[in-house]
Tab-separated table of C-alpha atoms and ligand atoms in Angstrom:
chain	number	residue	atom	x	y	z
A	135	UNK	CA	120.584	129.906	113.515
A	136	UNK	CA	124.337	130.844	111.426
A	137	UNK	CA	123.468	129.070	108.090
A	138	UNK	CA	126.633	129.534	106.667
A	139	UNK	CA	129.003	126.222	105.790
A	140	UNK	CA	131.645	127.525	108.125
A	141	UNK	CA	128.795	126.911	111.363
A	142	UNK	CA	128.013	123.377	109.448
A	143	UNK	CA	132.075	122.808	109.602
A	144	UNK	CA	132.198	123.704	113.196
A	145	UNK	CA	128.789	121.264	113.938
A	146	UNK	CA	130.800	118.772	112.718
A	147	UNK	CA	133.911	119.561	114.754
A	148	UNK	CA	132.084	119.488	117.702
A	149	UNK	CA	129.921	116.168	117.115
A	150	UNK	CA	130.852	113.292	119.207
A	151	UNK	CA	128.936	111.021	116.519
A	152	UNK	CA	131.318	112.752	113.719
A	153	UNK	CA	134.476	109.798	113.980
A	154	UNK	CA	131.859	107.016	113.166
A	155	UNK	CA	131.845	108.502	109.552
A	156	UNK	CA	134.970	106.976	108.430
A	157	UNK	CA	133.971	103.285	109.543
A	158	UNK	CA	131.078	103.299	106.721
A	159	UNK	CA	131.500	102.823	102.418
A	160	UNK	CA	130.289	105.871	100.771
A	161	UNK	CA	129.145	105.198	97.024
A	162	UNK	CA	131.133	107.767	95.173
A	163	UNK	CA	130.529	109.964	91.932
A	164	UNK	CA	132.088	109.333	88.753
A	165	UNK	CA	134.891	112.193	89.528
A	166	UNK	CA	135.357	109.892	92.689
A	167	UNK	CA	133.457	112.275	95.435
A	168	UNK	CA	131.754	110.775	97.801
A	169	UNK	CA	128.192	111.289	97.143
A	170	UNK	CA	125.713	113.060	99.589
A	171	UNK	CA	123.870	110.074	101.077
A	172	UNK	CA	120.303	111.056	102.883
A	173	UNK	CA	118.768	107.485	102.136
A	174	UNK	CA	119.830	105.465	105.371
A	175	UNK	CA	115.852	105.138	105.761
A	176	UNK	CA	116.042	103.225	102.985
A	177	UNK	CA	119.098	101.560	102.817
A	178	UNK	CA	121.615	102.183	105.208
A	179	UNK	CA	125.301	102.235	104.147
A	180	UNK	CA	127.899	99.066	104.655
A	181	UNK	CA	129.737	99.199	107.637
A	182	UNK	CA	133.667	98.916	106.770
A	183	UNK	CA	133.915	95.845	108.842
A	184	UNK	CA	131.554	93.863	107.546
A	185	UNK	CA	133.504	91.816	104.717
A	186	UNK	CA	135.824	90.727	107.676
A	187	UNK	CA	133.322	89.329	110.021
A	188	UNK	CA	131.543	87.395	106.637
A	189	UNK	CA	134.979	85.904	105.799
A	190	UNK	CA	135.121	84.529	109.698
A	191	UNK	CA	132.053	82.415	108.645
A	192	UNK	CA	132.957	81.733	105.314
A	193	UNK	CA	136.238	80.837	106.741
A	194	UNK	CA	134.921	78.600	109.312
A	195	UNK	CA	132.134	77.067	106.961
A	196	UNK	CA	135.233	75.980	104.403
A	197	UNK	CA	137.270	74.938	107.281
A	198	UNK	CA	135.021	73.262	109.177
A	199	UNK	CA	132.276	72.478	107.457
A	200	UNK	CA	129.155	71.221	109.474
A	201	UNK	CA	131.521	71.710	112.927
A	202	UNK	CA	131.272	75.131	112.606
A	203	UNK	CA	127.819	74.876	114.195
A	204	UNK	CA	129.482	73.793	117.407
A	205	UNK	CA	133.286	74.460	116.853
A	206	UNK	CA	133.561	77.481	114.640
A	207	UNK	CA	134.758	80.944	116.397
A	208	UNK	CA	131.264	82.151	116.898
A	209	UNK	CA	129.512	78.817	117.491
A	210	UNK	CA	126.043	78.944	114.801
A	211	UNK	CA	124.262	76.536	117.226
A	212	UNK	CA	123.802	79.338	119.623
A	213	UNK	CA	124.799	82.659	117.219
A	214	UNK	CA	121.268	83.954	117.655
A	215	UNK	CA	121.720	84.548	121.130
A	216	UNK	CA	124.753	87.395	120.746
A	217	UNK	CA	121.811	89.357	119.271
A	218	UNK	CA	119.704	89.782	122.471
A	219	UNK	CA	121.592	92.373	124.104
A	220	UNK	CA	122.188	94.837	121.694
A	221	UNK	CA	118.768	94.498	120.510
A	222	UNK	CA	116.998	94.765	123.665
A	223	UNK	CA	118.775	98.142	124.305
A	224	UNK	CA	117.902	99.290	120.811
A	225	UNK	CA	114.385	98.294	121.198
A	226	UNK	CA	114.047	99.244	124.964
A	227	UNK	CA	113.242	95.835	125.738
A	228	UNK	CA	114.355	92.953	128.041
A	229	UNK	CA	116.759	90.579	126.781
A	230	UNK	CA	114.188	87.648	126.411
A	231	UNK	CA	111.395	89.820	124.542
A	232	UNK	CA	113.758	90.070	121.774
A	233	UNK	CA	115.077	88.085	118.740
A	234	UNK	CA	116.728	88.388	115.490
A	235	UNK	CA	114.861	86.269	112.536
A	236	UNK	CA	113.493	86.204	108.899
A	237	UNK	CA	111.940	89.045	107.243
A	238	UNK	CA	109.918	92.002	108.312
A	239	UNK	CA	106.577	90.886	106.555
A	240	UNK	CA	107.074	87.422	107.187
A	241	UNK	CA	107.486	88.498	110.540
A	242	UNK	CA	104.695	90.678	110.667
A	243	UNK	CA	102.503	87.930	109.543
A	244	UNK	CA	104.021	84.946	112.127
A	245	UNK	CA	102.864	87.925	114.656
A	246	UNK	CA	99.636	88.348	113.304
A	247	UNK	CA	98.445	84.986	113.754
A	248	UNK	CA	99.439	85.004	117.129
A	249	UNK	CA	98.039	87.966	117.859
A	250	UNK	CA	94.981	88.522	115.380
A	251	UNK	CA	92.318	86.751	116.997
A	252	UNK	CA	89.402	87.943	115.585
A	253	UNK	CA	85.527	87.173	116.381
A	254	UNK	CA	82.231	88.120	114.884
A	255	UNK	CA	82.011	91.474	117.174
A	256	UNK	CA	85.414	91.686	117.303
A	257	UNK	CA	87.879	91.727	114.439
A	258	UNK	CA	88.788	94.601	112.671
A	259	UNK	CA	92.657	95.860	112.185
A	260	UNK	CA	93.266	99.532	112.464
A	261	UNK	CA	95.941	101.162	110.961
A	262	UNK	CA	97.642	104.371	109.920
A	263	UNK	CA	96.218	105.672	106.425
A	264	UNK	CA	99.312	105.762	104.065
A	265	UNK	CA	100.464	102.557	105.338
A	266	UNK	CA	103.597	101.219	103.223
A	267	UNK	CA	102.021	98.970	100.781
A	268	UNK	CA	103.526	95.393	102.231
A	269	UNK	CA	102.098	96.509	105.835
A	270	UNK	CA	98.594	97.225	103.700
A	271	UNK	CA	98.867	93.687	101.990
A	272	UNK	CA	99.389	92.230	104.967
A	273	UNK	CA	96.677	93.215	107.335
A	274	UNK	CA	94.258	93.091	103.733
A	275	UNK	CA	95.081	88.872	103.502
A	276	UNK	CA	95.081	88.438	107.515
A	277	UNK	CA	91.736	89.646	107.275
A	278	UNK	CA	90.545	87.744	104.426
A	279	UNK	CA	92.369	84.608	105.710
A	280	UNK	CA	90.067	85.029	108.454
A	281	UNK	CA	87.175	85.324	106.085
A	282	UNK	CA	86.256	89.394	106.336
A	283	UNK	CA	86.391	91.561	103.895
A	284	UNK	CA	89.115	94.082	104.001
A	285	UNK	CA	86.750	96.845	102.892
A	286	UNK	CA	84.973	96.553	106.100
A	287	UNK	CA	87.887	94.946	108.681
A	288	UNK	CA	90.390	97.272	107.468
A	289	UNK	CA	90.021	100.808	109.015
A	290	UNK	CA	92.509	103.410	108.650
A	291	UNK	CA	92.893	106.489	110.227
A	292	UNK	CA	93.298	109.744	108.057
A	293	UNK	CA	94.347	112.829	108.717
A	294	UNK	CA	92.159	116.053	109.201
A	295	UNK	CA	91.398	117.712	105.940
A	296	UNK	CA	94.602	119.770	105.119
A	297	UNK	CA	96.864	117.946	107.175
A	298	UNK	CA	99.597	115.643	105.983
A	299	UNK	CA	100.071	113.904	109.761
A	300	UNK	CA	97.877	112.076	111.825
A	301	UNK	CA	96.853	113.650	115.724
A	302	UNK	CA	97.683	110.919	118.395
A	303	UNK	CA	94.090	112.269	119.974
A	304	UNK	CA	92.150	111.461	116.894
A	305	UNK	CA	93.840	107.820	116.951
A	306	UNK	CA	92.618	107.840	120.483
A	307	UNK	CA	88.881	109.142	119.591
A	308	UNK	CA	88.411	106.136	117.478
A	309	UNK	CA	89.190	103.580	119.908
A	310	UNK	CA	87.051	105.191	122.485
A	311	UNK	CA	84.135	105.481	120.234
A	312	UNK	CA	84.659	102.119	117.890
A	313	UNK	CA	87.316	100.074	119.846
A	314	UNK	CA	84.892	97.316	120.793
A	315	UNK	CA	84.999	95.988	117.219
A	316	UNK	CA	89.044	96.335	117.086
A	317	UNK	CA	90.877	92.979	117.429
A	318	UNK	CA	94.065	94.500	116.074
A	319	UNK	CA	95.861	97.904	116.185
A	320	UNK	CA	98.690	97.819	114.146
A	321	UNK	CA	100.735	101.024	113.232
A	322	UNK	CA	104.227	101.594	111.866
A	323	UNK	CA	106.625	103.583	114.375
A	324	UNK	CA	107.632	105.956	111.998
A	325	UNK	CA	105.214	106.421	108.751
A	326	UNK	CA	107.641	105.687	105.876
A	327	UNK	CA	106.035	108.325	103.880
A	328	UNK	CA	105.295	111.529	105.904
A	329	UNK	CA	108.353	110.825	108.557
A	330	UNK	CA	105.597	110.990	111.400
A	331	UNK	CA	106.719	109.151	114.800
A	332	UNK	CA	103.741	108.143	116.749
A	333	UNK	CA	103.390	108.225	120.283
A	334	UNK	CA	103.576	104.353	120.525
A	335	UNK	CA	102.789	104.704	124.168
A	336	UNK	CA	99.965	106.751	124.108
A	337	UNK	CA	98.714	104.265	120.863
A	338	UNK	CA	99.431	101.166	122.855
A	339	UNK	CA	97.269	102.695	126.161
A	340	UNK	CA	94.408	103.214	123.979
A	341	UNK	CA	94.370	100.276	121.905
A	342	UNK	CA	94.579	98.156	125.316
A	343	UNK	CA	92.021	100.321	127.239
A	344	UNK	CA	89.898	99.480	124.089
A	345	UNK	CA	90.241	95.728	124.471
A	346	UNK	CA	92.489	95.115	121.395
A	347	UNK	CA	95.842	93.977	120.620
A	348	UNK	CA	98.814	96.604	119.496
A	349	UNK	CA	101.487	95.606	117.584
A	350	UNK	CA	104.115	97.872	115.609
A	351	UNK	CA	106.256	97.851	112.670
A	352	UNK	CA	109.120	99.670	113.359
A	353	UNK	CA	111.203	99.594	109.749
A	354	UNK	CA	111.372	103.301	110.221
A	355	UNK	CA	111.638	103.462	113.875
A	356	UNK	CA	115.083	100.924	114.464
A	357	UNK	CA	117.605	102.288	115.163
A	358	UNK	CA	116.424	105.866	114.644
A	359	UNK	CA	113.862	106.568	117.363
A	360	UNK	CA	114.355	105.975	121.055
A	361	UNK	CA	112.510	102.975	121.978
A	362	UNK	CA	110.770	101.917	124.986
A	363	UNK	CA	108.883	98.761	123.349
A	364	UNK	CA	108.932	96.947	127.178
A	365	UNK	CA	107.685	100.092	128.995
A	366	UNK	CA	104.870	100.927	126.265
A	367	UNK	CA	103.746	97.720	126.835
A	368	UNK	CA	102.820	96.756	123.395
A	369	UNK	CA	102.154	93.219	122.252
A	370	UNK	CA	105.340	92.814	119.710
A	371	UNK	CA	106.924	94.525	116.881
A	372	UNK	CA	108.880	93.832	114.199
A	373	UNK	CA	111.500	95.600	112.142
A	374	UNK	CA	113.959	94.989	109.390
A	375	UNK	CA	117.770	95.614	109.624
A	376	UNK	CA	118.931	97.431	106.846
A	377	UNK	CA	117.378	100.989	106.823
A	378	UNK	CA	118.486	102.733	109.570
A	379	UNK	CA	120.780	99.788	111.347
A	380	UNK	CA	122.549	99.060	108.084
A	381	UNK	CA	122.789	95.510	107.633
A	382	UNK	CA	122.649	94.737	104.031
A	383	UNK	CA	120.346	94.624	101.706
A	384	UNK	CA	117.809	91.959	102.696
A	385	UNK	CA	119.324	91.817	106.055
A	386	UNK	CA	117.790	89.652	109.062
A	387	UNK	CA	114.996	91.083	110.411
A	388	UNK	CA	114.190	90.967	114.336
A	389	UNK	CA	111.110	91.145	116.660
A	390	UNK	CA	109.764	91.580	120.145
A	391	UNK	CA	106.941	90.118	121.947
A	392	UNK	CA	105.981	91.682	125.420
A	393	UNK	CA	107.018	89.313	128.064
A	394	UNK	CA	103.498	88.976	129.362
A	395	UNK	CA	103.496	86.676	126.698
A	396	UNK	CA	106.824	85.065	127.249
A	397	UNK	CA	105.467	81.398	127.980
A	398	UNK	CA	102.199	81.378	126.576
A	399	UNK	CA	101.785	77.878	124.926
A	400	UNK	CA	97.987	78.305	124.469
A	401	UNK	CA	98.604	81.249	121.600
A	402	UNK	CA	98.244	79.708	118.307
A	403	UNK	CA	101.507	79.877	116.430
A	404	UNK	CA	103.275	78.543	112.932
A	405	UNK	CA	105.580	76.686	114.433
A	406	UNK	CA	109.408	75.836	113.751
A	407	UNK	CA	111.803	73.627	115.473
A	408	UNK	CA	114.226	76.628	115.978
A	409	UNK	CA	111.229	78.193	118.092
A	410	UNK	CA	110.981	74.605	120.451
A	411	UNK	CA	112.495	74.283	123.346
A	412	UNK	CA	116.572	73.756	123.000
A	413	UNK	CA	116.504	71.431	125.663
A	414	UNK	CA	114.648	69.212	123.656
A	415	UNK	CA	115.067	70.893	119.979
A	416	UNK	CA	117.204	67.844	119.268
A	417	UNK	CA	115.518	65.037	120.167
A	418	UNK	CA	113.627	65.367	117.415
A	419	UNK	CA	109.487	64.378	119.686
A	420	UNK	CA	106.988	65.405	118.277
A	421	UNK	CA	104.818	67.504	120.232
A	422	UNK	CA	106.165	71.403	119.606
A	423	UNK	CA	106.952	73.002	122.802
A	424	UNK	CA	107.511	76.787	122.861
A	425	UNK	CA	110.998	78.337	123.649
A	426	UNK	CA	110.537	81.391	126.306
A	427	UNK	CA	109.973	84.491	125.167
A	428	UNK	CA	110.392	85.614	121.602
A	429	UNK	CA	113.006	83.197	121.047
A	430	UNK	CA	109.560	80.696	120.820
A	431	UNK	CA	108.716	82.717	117.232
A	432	UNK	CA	111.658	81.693	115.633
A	433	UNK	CA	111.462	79.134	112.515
A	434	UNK	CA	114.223	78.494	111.040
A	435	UNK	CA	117.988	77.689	111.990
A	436	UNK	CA	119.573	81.143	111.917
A	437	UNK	CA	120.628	83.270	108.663
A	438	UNK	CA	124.695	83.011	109.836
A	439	UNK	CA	125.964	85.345	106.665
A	440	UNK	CA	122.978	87.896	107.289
A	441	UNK	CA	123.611	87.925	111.582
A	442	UNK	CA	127.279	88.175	110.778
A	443	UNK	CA	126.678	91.775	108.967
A	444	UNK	CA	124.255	93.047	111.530
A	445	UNK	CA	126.168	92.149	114.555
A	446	UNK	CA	129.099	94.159	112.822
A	447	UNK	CA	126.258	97.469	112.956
A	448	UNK	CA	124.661	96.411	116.441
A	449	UNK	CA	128.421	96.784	117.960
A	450	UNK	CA	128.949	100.312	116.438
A	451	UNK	CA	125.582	101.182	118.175
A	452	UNK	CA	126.527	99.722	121.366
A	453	UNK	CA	129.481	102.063	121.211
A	454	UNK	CA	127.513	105.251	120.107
A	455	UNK	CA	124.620	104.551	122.017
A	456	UNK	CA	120.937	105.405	121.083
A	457	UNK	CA	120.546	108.582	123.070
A	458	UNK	CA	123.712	110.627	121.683
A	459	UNK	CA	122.451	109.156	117.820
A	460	UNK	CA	118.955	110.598	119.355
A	461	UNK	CA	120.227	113.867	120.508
A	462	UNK	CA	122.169	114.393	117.185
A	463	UNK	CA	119.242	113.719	114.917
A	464	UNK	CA	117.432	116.315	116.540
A	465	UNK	CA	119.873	118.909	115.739
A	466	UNK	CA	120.877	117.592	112.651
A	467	UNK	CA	117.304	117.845	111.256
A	468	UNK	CA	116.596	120.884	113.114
A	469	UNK	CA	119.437	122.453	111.338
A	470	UNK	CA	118.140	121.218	107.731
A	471	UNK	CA	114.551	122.247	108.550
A	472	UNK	CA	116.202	126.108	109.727
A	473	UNK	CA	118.316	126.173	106.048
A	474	UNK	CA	115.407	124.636	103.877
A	475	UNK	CA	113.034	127.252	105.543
A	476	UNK	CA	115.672	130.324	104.461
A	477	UNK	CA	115.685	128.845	100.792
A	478	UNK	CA	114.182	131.737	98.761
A	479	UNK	CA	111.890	129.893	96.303
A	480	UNK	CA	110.019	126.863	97.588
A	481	UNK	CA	109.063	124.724	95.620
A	482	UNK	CA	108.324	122.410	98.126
A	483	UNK	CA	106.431	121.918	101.392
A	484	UNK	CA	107.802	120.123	104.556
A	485	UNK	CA	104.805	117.632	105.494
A	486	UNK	CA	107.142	116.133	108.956
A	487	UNK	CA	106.296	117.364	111.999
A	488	UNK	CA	108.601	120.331	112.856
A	489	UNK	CA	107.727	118.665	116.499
A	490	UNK	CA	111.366	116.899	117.523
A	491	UNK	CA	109.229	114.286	119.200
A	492	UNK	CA	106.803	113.599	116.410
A	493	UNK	CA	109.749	113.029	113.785
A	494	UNK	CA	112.523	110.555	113.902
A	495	UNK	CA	116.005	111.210	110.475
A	496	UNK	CA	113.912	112.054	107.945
A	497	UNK	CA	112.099	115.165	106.192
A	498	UNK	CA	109.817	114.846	103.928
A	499	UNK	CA	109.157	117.298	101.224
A	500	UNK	CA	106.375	117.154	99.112
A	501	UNK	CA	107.001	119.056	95.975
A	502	UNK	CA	104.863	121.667	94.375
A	503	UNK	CA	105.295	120.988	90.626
A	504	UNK	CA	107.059	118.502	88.959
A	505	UNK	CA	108.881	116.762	91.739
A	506	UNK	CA	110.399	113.969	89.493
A	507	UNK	CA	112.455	116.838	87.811
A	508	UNK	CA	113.750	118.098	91.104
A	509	UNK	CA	114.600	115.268	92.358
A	510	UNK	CA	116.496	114.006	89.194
A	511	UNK	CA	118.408	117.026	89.082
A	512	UNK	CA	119.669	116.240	93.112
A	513	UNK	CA	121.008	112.787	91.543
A	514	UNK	CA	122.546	114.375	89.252
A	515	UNK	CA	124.473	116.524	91.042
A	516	UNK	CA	125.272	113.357	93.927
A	517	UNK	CA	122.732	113.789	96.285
A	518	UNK	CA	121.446	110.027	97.354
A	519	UNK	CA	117.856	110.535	98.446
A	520	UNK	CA	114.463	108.888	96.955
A	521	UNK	CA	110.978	110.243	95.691
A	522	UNK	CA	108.123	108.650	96.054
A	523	UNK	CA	104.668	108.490	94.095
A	524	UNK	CA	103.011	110.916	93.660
A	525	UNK	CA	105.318	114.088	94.976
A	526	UNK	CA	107.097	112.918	97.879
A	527	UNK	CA	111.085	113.400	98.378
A	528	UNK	CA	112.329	111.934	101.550
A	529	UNK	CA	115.876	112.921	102.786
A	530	UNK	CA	117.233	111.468	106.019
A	531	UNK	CA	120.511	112.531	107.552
A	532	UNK	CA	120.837	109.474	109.525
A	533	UNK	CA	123.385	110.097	112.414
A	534	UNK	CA	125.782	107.472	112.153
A	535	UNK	CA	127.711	108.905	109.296
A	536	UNK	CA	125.996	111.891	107.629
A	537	UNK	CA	127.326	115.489	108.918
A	538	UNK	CA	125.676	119.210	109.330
A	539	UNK	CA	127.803	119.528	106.310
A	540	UNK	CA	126.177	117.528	103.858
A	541	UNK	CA	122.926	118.830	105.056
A	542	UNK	CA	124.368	122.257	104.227
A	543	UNK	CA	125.342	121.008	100.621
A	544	UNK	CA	122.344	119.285	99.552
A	545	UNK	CA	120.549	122.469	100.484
A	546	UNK	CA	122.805	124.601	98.334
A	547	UNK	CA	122.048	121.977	95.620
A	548	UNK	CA	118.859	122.664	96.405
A	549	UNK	CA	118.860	125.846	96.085
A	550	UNK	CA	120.477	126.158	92.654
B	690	PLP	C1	110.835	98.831	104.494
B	690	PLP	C2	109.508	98.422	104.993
B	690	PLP	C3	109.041	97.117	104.793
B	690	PLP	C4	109.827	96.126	103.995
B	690	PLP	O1	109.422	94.834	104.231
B	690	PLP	P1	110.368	93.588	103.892
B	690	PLP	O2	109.561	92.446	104.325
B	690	PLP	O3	111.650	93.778	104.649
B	690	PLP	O4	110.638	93.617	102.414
B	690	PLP	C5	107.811	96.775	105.347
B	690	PLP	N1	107.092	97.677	106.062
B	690	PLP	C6	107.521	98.945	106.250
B	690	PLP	C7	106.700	99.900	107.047
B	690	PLP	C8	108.727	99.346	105.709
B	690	PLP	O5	109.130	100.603	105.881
């Protein structure tokens, strides 16, 4: 591959993606650059158009005060429902398996009580080792909610000795040989830590063939991986909004739920009136009667300010469309693997997959020695990435708006 910054000029030239740069904020340096930004994965960048479409609610909300639910320009009554169609072709889901909602771990554990049923044979979660730590609390106080103790309900999977990344075939091995005790599988799409995608399909065959329940979190996988949630067949997943679909800090999260479960009264749920029925939402019965499909998960009346900002990033990926932001993180990464492999002195070790279809944006690089130091020095010099305990520096081009040219210069950074 040409390494040289002329090649990363002429990437740039010729990617499609490349005009979607200019619609995002870059944070800038104090001489007024723009920095390098290789943290979408964490927090995604603000969309330029975003202050307008929150002043058309704010507007509204002064103007019309509680008539904006029914008068305003996008109606809040029924705002929640602009969100199934982008989301169902992000998530490769059906329109009514979809929803926009809350938080990611409240989400996770509204799904969990739906779907962790455990009994005295069965009732154990599994789950990927190096879960992120709210996924880990999460499963831990399901588990204990339901009276088991973690130590024993809680099983991971680990990776062989030596290995950083899990093998889809050992996941597969356990289920075979211990998936009669599994109630739960529950694994993120893309590990937050190692950059691993899992083959959610392959997961969601076994866990089923084993009699369990599979459900994903897919913080890392949104917006960055293509998605066939419907097709996979998994039970539901949840995500949040503001890594890789950058929709504000805190931003709405969303799930799924297969539609085999679409009008299921008898699973137990925590029930809200925005998840009843709308026919009869208003009438204000008792008696809670499920809305179809995920729609029946929501709580609350929706977050109007939060939807606002992540309808203005579910429009630009309408318009770029998940398999050209697919087909450019695979070269862009491929490209940033080739120029950190030609670095003379490593003092680092990519633990990603260098398998395109075991890695979504990001590359992880564990450092040798003293990876605080490197990784202070890349602030320093305006490269936005993050490390993470113990030795663990994640960079993620993510598509949208980073270019084979600031890959080139945060290797050259690197470098020096
Ligand atoms: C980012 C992330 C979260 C964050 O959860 P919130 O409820 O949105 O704070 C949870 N799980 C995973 C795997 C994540 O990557």
């Amino acid at each position: 591959m040409n390494l040289t910054r002329s090649h990363a000029i002429a990437r740039d030239q010729q990617d499609p993606l490349a005009k979607f740069r200019e619609r995002f904020f870059f944070p800038r340096r104090p001489d007024g650059q723009p920095m390098i930004y290789l943290c979408g994965n964490s927090l995604g960048l603000q969309p330029k158009g975003v202050r307008e479409a929150l002043n058309v609610e704010l507007d509204d909300w002064a103007r019309l005060g509680v008539d904006g639910h029914f008068d305003g320009t996008h109606p809040w009554f029924a705002y929640h429902e602009m969100f199934r169609r982008p989301l169902a072709h992000i998530m490769g889901a059906k329109e009514h398996e979809v929803a926009a909602l809350g938080s990611l771990t409240n989400n996770l554990h509204l799904l969990m009580v739906s779907f962790y049923r455990p009994t005295s044979k069965r009732y154990k979660i599994l789950i990927e080792a190096s879960a992120f730590p709210s996924d880990q609390y999460a499963v831990e106080s399901q588990v204990r909610f339901h009276g088991f103790d973690p130590a024993d309900a809680v099983v991971e999977v680990q990776p062989r000795e030596g290995e950083h990344t899990l093998r889809t075939k050992d996941i597969e091995k356990y289920l075979e040989e211990h998936g009669q005790e599994v109630a739960l599988v529950m694994f993120s799409g893309v590990n937050y830590l190692s950059g691993q995608a899992f083959d959610m399909g392959r997961i969601t065959a076994a866990g089923h063939r084993a009699g369990a329940r599979v459900g994903f979190d897919l913080a890392h996988a949104a917006g960055n991986l293509e998605l066939r949630l419907h097709e996979w067949g998994a039970d539901f997943a949840a995500w949040c909004s503001y890594k890789y679909m950058n929709s504000g800090p805190g931003g709405v999260s969303g799930i799924f739920v297969h539609e085999r479960h679409a009008d299921s009264p008898e699973l137990p749920r925590f029930a809200g009136w925005w998840g009843n029925d709308p026919a009869t939402r208003f009438k204000m019965e008792p008696g809670f009667k499920p809305a179809h499909g995920a729609d029946g998960w929501q709580l609350s009346n929706a977050p109007i300010l939060s939807l606002a900002a992540h309808k203005v990033s579910l429009d630009l990926f309408e318009e770029a469309t998940m398999p050209a932001l697919r087909a450019k993180t695979v070269a862009i990464t491929e490209y940033l693997l080739a120029l950190l492999d030609a670095l003379p002195n490593h003092e680092f070790e990519v633990i990603t997959p260098r398998d395109p279809e075991a890695r979504g944006a990001q590359i992880s690089l564990r450092t040798l020695n003293n990876g605080r130091a490197l990784f202070e020095r890349l602030q320093a010099a305006g490269v936005v990435c993050d490390f993470r305990e113990p030795d663990v520096i994640r960079v993620a081009p993510a598509p949208l708006y980073c270019s084979f040219e600031d890959v080139w210069q945060f290797t050259q950074i690197l470098a020096s």
